[in-house]
Coordinates of C-alpha atoms in Angstrom, one line a residue:
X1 CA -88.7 -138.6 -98.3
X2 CA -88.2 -141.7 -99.6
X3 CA -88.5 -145.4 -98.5
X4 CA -85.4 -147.4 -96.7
X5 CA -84.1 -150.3 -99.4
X6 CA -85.4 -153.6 -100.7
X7 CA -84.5 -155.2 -97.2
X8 CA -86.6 -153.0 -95.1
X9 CA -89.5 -152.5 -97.5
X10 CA -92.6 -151.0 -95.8
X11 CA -90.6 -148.5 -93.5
X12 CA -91.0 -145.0 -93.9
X13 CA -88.3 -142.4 -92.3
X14 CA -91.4 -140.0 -92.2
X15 CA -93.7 -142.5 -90.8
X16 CA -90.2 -143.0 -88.4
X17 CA -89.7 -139.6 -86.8
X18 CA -93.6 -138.9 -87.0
X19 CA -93.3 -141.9 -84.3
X20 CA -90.4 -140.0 -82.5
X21 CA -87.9 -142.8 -82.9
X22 CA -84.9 -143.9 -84.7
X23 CA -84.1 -146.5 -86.8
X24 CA -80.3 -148.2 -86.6
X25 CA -79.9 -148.5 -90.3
X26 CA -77.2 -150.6 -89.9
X27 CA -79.3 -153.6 -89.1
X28 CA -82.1 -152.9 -91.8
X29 CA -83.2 -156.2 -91.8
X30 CA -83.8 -156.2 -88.5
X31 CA -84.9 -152.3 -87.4
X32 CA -84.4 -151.6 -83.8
X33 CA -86.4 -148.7 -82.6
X34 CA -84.9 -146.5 -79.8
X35 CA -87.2 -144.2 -78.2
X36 CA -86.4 -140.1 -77.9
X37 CA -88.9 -139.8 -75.2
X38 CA -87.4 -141.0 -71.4
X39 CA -90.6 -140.8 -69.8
X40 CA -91.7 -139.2 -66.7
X41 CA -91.0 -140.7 -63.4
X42 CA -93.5 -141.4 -61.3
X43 CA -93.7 -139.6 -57.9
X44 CA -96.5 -138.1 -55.5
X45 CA -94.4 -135.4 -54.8
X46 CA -94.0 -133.9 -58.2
X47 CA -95.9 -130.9 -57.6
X48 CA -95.4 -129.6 -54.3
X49 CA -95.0 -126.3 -54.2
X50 CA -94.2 -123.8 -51.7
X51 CA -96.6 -121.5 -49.8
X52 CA -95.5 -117.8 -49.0
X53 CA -97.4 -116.5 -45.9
X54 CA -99.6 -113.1 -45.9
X55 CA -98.4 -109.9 -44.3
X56 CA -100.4 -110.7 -41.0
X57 CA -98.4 -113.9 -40.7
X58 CA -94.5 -112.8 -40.8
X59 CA -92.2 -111.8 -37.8
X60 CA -91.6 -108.4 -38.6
X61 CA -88.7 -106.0 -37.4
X62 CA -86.9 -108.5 -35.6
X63 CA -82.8 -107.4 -35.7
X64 CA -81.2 -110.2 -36.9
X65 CA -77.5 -110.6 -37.1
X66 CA -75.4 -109.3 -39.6
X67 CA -72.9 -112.2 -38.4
X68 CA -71.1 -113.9 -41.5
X69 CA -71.0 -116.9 -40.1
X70 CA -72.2 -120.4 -41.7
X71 CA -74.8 -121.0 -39.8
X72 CA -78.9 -121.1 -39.8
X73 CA -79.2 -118.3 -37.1
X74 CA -83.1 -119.9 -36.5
X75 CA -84.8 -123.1 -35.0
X76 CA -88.4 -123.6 -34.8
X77 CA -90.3 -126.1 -33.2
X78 CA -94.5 -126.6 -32.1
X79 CA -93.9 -124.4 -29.9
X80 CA -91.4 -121.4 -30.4
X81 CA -89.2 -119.8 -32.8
X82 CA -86.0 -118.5 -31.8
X83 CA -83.8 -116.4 -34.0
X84 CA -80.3 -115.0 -33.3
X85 CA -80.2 -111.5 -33.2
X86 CA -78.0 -108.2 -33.5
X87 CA -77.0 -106.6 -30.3
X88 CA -74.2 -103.5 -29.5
X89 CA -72.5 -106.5 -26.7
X90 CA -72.5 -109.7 -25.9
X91 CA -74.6 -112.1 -27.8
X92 CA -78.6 -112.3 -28.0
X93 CA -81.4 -114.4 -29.2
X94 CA -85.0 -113.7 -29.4
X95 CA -87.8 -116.6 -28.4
X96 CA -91.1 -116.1 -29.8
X97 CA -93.9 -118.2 -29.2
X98 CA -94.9 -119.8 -32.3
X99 CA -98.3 -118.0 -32.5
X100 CA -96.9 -114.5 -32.0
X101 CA -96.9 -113.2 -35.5
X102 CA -96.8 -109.3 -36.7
X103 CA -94.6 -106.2 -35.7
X104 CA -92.5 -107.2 -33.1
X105 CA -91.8 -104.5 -29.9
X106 CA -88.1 -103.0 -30.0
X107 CA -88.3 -103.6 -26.3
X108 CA -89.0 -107.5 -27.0
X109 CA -87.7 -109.9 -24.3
X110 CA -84.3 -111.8 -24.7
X111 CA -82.1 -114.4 -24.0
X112 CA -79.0 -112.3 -23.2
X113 CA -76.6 -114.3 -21.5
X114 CA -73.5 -115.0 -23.8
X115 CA -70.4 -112.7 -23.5
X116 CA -70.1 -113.2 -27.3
X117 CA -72.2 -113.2 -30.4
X118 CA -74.6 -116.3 -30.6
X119 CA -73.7 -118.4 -33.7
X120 CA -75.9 -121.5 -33.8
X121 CA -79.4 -122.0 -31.7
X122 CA -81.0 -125.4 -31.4
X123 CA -83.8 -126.7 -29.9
X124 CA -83.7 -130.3 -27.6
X125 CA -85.8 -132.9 -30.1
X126 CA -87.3 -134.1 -26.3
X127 CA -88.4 -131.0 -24.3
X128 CA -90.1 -128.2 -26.4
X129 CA -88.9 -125.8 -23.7
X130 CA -85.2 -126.5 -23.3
X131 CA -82.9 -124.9 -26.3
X132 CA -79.2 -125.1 -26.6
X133 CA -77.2 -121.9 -27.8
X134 CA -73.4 -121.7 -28.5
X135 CA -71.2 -118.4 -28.9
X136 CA -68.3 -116.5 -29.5
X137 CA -67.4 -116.3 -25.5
X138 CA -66.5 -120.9 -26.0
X139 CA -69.3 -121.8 -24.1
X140 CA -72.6 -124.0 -24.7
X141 CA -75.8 -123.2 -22.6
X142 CA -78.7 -124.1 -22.1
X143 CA -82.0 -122.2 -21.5
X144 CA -85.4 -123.0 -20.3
X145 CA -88.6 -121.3 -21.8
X146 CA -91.5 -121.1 -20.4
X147 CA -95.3 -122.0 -22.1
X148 CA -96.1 -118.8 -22.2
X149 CA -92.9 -117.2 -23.9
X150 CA -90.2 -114.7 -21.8
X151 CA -91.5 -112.1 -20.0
X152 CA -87.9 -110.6 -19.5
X153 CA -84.4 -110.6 -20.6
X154 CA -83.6 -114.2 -19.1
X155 CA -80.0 -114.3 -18.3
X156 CA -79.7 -117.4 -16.2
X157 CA -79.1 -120.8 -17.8
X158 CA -79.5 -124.3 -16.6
X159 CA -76.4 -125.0 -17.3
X160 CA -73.3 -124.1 -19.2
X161 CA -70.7 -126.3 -20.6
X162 CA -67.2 -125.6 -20.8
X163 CA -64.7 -127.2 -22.6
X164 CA -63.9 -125.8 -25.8
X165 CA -60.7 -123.3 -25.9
X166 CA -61.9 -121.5 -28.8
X167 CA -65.3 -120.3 -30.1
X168 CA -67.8 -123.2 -30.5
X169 CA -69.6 -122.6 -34.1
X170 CA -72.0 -125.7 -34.1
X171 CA -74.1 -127.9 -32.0
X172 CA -76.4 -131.0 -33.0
X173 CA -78.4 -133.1 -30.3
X174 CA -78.5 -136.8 -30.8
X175 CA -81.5 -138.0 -32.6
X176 CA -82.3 -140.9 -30.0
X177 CA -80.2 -140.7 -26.8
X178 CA -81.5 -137.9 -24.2
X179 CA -79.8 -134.5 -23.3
X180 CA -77.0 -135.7 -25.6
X181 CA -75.0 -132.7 -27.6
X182 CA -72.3 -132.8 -30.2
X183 CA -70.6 -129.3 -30.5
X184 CA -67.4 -128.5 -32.2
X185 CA -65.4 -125.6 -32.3
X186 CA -62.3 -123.7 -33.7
X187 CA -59.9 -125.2 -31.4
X188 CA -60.6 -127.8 -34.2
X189 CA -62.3 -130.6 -31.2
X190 CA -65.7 -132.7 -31.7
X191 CA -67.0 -133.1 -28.1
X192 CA -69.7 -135.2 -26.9
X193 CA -71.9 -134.0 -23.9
X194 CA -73.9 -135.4 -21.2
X195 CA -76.2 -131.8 -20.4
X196 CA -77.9 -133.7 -17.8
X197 CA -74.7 -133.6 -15.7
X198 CA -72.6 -131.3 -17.6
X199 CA -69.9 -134.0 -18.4
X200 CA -67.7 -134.6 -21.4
X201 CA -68.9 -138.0 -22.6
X202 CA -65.8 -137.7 -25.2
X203 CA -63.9 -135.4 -27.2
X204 CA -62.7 -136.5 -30.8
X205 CA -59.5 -134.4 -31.9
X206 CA -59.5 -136.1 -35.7
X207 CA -59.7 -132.9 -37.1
X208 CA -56.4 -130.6 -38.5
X209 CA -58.7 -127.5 -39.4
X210 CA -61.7 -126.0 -38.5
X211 CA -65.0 -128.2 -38.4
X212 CA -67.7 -127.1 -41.0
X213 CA -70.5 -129.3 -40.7
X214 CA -71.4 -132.2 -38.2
X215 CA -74.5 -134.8 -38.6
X216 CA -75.7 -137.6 -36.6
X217 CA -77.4 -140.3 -38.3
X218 CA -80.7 -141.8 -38.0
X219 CA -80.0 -143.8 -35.0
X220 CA -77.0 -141.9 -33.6
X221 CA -74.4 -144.9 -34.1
X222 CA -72.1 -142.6 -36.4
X223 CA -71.2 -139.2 -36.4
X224 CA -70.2 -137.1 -40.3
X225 CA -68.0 -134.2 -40.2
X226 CA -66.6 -132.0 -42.9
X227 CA -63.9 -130.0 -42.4
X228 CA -61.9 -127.2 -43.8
X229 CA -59.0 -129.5 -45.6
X230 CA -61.7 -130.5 -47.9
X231 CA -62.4 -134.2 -46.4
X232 CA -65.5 -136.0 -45.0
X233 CA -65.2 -138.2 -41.9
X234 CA -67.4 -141.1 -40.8
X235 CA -66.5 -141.3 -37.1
X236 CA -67.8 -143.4 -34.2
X237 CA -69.2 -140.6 -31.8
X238 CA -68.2 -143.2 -28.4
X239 CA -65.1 -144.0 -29.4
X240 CA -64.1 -141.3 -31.3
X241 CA -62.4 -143.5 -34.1
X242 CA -62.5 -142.1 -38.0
X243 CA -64.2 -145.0 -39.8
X244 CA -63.6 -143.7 -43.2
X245 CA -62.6 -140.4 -44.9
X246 CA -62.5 -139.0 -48.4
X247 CA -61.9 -135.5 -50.1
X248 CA -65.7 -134.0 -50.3
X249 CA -66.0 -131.5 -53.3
X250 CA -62.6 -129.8 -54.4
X251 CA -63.9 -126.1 -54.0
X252 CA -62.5 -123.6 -51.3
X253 CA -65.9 -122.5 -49.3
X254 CA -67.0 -124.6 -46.9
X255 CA -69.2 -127.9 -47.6
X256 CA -72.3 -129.3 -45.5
X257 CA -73.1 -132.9 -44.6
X258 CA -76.3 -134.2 -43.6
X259 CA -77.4 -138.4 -43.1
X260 CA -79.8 -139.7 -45.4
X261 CA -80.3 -142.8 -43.3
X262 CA -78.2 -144.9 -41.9
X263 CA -75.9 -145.4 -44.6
X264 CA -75.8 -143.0 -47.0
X265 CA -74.5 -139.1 -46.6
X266 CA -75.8 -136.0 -48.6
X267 CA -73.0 -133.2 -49.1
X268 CA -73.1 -129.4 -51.0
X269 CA -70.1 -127.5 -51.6
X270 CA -68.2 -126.2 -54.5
X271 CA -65.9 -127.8 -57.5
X272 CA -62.9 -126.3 -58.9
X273 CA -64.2 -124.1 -61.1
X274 CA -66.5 -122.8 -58.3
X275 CA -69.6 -124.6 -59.5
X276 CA -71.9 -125.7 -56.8
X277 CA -72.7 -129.6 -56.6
X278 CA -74.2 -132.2 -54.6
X279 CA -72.9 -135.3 -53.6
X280 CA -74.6 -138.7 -52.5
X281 CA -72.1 -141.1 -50.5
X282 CA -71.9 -144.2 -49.0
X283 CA -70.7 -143.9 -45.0
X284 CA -68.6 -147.3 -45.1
X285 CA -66.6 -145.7 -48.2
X286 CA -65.7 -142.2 -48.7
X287 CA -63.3 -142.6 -51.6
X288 CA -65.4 -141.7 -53.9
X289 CA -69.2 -140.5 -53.8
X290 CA -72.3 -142.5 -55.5
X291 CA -73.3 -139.7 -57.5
X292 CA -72.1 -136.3 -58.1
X293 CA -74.1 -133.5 -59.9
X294 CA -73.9 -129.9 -60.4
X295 CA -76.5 -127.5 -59.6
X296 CA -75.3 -123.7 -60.6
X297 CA -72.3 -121.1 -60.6
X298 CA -73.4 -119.0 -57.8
X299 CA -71.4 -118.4 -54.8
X300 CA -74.0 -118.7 -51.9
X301 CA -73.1 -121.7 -49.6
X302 CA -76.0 -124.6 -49.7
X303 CA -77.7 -125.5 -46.8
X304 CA -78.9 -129.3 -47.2
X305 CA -82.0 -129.8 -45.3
X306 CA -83.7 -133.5 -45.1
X307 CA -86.8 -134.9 -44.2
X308 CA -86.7 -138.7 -42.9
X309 CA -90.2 -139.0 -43.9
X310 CA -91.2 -138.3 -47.4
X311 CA -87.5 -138.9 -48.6
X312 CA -87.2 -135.1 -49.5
X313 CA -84.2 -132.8 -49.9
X314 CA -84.4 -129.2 -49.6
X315 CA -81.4 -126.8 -51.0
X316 CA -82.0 -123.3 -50.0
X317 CA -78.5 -121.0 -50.6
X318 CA -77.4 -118.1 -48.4
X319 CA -78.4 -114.6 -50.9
X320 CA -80.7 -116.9 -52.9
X321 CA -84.1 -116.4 -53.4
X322 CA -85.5 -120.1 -54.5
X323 CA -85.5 -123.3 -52.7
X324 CA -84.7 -126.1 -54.5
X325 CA -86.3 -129.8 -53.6
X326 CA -85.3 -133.5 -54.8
X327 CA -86.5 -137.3 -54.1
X328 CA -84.1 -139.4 -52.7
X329 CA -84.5 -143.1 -54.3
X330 CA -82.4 -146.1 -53.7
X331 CA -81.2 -146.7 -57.4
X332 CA -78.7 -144.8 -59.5
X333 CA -78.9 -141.9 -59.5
X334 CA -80.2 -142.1 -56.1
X335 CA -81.4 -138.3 -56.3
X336 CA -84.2 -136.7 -58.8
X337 CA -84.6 -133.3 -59.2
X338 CA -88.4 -132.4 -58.4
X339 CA -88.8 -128.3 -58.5
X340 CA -87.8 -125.3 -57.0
X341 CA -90.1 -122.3 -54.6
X342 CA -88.7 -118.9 -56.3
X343 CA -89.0 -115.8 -54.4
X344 CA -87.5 -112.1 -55.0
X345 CA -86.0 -112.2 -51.3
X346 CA -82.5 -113.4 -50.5
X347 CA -82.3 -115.0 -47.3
X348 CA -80.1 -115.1 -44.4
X349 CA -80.8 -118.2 -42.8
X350 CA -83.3 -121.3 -42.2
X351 CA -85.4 -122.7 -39.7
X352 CA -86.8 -126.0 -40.3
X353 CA -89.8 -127.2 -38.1
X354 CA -90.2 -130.6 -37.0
X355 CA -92.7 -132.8 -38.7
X356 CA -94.8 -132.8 -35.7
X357 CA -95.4 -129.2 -36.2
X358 CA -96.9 -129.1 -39.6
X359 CA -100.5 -128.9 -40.3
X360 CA -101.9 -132.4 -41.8
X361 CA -105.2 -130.6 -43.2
X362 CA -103.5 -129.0 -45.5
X363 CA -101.4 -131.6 -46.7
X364 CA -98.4 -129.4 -45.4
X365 CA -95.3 -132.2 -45.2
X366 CA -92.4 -128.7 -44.5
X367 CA -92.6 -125.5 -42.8
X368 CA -89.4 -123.3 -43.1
X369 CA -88.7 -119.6 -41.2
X370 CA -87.1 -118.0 -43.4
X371 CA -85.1 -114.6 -42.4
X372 CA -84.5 -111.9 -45.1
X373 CA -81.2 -110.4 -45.9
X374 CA -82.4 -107.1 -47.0
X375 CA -85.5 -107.2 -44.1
X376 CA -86.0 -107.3 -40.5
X377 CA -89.0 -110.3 -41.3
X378 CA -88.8 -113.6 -40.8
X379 CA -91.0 -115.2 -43.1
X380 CA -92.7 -119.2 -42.8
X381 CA -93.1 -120.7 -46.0
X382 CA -95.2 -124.0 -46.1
X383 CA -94.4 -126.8 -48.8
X384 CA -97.5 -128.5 -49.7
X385 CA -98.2 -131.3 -52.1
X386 CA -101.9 -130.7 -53.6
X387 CA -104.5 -132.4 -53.1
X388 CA -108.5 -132.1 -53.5
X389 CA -109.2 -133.9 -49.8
X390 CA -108.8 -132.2 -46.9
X391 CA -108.9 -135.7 -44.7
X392 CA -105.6 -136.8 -43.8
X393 CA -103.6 -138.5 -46.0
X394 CA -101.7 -141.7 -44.9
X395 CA -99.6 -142.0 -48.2
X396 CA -97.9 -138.3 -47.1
X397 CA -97.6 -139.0 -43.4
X398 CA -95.9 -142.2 -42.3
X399 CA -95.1 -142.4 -38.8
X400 CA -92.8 -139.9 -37.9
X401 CA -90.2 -139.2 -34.9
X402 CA -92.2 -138.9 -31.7
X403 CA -90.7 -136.2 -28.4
X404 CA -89.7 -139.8 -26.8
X405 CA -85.9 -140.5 -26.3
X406 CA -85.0 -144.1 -26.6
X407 CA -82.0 -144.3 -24.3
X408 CA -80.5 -142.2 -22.0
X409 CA -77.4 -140.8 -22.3
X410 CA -75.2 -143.2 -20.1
X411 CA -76.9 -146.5 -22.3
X412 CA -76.3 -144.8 -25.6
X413 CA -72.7 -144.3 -24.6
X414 CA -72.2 -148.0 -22.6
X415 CA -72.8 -149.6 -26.5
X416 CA -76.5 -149.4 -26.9
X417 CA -78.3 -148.3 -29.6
X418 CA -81.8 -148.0 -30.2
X419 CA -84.1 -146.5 -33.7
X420 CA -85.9 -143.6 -32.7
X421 CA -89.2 -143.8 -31.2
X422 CA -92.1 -143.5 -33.6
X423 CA -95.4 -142.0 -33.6
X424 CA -98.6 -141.6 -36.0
X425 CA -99.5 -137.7 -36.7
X426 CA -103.0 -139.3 -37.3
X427 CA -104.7 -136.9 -34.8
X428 CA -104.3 -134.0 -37.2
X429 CA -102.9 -131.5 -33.7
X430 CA -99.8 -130.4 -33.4
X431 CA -98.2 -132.5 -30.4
X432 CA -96.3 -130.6 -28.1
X433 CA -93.8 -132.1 -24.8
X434 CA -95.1 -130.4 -21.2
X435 CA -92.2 -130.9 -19.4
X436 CA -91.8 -127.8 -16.5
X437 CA -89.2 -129.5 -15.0
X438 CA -85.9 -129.4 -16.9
X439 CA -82.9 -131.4 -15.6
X440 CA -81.5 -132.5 -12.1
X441 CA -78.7 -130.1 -11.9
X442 CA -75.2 -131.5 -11.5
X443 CA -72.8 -131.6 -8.4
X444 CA -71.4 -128.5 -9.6
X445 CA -74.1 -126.2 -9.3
X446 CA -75.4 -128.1 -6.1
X447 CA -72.4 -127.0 -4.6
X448 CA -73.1 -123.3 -5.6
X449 CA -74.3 -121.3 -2.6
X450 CA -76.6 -119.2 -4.9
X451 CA -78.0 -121.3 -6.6
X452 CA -79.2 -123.3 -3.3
X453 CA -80.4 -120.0 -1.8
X454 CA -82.5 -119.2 -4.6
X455 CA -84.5 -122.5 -4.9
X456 CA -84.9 -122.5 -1.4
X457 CA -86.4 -119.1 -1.8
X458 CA -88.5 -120.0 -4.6
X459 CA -89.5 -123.4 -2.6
X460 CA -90.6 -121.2 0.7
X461 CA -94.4 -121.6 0.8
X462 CA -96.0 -117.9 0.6
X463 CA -98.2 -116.5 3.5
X464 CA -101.3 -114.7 2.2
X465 CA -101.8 -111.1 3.2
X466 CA -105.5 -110.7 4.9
X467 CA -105.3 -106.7 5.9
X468 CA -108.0 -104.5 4.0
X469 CA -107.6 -102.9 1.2
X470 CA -108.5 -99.6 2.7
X471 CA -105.8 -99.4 5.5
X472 CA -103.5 -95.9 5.0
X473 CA -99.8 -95.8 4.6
X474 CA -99.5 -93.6 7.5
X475 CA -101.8 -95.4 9.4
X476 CA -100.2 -98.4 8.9
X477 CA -96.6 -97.1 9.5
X478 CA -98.0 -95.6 13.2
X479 CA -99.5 -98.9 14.7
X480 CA -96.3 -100.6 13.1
X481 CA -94.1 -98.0 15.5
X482 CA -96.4 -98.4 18.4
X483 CA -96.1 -102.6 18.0
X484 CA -92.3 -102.0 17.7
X485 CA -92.5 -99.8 20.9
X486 CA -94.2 -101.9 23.2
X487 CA -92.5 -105.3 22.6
X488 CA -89.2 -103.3 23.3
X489 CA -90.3 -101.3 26.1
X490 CA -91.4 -104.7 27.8
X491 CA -88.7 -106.5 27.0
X492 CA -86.0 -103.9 28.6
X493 CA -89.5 -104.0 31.1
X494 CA -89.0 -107.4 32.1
X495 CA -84.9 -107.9 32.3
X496 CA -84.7 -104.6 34.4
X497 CA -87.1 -106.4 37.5
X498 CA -85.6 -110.0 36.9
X499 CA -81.7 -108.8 37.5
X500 CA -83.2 -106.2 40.5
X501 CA -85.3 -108.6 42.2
X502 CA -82.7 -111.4 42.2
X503 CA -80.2 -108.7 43.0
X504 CA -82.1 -107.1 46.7
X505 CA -83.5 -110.8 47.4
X506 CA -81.1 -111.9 50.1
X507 CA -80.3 -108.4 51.8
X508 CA -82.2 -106.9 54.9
X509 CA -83.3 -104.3 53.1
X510 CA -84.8 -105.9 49.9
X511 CA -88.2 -105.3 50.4
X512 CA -87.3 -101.3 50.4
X513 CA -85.5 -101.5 47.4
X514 CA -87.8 -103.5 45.5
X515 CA -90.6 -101.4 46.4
X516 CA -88.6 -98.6 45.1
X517 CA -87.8 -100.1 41.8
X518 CA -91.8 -100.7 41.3
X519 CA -92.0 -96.9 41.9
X520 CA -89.5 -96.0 39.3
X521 CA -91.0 -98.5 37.0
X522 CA -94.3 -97.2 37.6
X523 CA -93.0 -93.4 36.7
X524 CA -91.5 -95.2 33.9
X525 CA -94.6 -96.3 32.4
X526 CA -96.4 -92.7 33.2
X527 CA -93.3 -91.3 30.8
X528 CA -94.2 -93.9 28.3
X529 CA -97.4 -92.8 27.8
X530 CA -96.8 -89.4 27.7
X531 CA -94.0 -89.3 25.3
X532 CA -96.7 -91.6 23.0
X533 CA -99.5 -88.5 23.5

């Protein structure tokens, strides 16, 4: 290799690419070097990686459902795990206290009271014993768990909303307003609930074909949708008005939405040429999206899952075996590509825990319950960003969404809106809600006969039992007989000389006759005995 010419003397082009750069020849007399190398980008999440758990750790044979519907089948929180499961009728879902790990019993207690399969389960952000389940049969309920997990098939709800004509597929609770639910269903509605009284706060018939997705965001001020005629909606969840509506990805399968803050929406779904892709949007414009990128050509349907705190998304596929994770930034391209948890498994389905739930010792920021395709196992996997301390690490753990609601249900829907309630996750426990009492029932099931007769039942003080141990069966059974005998010996006793003495009172001869009806009584009481012997 030669040297450039006389007007860029002391340039080498092996001196050049040994710098990996170019030169623009076309200015030689004034070289402008452009650099091949882009540089990494900074991030302290670069190398988080996921954590499989051991053998001892996994839900094992647990029947989950061979249902083929979009949905997660699983919620987690501190406290329990629930997973939708296969039954021969009606619809099922197993509740497992969060600590219950290993081979699950065949004869495992379950939430059995839908008339139709279970499609989506989720737990109330507020109370860590209340979850909400939808169905097949068009009805939403709602269940209370106990602390100490279900000691039998629990078939009676709290309460069950009706509304929807068809099956409901999906149902979100609002992030800040309590005992709020969004659930839509295949009678193509979006309905807003008040599950403290069982009311419709407001149904939202925007919709021409069957919902896919629904997503509160951050605050609970707008509601996303995306729906089977390949559109997104931005709607106002009070008023029910579409605020802005695009076409989301041009592929047949379904998409998902989820809210990156306030603003900005994150969907998945499929192009043309049946190519998956992710799209970043902005709420106030749906006509076109920020930023569109593909991912891959296989034909599982993403499930976008996003964590408010470390700015994280998680892709995980239904039949994949990886889990894919990106930063969310503010610039262009507003989403970087960070790496991927492989695994030989396909899954079925996702649980996501709260942030609250994770363990800050081990820098965990993610826990997900994965359930197997091929295997009755649900499986947690941990995603955990590396680092040599084990004290707790304020850069990974801002403050985070607290078990507080902000408003109530009525404020939210009179106009007021409120940021969720934060809270620091400095203690390094996993915080829990103790709430034992659920709601205050609405008029409807005060009105129920049954239902007053059983809480007065269970409200009836009980009277302790102070008889020894040692006392027989038929002992007990004889003096019981002899009790029962004497109190209605006297009381026929007693009438029969009340009406007979007021009877022979007045006459001449009354003294006579009541002597002889002491007589009789007096053989009476001989015959007693004896028939006793």
């Amino acid at each position: 290799m030669g040297t450039l010419d006389k007007h860029c003397t002391g340039y080498k082009i092996d001196d050049v690419f040994k710098s990996n750069a170019l030169v623009d020849i076309r200015a030689c007399n004034k070289p402008v070097v452009k650099s091949l190398f882009r540089g990494v980008r900074s991030s302290k999440f670069r190398h988080v990686y996921g954590s499989p758990s051991r053998r001892e750790e996994l839900y094992d044979n647990i029947p989950i459902t061979r249902n083929a519907h979009d949905s997660n089948f699983c919620a987690a929180n501190p406290k329990f795990v629930a997973i939708v499961t296969e039954v021969a009728g009606g619809g099922a879902f197993v509740v497992l206290p969060i600590n219950k790990t290993g081979r699950l019993d065949l004869n495992t207690s379950k939430v059995t009271g839908h008339r139709g399969p279970v499609l989506d389960v989720k737990w109330n952000p507020f109370n860590d014993n209340i979850i909400a389940s939808c169905s097949d049969d068009c009805t939403i309920k709602l269940w209370y768990i106990p602390d100490s997990g279900l000691s039998c098939n629990l078939n009676e709800w709290l309460i069950e909303l009706r509304g929807h004509r068809r099956r409901v597929g999906y149902i979100e609770w609002h992030p800040t307003a309590e005992n709020v639910i969004a659930s839509s269903g295949f009678d193509y509605l979006v309905m807003l609930w008040d599950a403290g009284t069982g009311q419709i706060l407001n149904t939202i018939d925007c919709h021409p074909d069957i919902v896919h997705s629904l997503a509160f965001n951050r605050d609970g001020t707008r509601l996303a949708t995306t729906c089977k005629d390949k559109k997104i909606r931005s709607i106002d969840p009070r008023s029910g008005l579409v605020v802005s509506e695009g076409i989301c990805h041009e592929g047949s399968r379904s998409c998902k939405v989820i809210y990156l803050d306030n603003e900005r929406l994150l969907t998945t779904g499929f192009s043309t040429y049946s190519d998956r892709q992710i799209a970043i949007w902005n709420h106030t414009d749906l006509s076109e999206p920020l930023h569109r990128v593909n991912i891959d050509s296989s034909s599982g349907i993403l499930f976008p899952y996003y964590d408010y705190d470390t700015r994280m998304v998680y892709l995980a596929g239904k039949g994949d075996g990886n889990i894919r994770y990106y930063e969310i930034v503010d610039e262009s391209p507003y989403i970087h590509f960070l790496n991927q948890f492989i695994s030989g498994c396909p899954q079925k389905g996702f649980g996501m825990m709260l942030k609250r739930g994770c363990n800050v010792s081990r820098c965990e920021i993610m826990r997900f319950y994965k359930l197997h395709t091929t295997r009755n196992v649900c499986e947690p996997i941990s995603m955990i960003v590396p680092r040599k301390s084990d004290q707790y690490q304020h850069d990974l753990y801002p403050d985070t969404a607290a078990p507080v609601p902000a408003l109530s249900a009525q404020e939210w829907f009179n106009g007021i809106s409120k940021p969720p309630v934060l809270m620091s996750m400095k203690t390094g426990v996993s915080v829990k809600t103790h709430k034992p009492q659920a709601f205050v029932s609405n008029e409807a099931t005060r009105n129920d006969t049954n239902y007053r007769m059983k809480f007065a039942f269970l409200s009836k003080e009980t009277v302790p039992d102070y008889r020894p141990l040692d006392m027989l069966p038929e002992i007990e059974k004889i003096q019981k007989t002899q009790v029962n005998q004497n109190t209605k010996f006297q009381q026929i006793q007693q009438k029969l000389s009340n009406s007979l003495v007021g009877k022979f009172t007045n006459t001449t001869d009354g003294d006579e006759e009541c002597n002889n009806m002491k007589e009789n009584l007096n053989s009476n009481d001989i015959m007693k005995n004896e028939y006793q012997k």
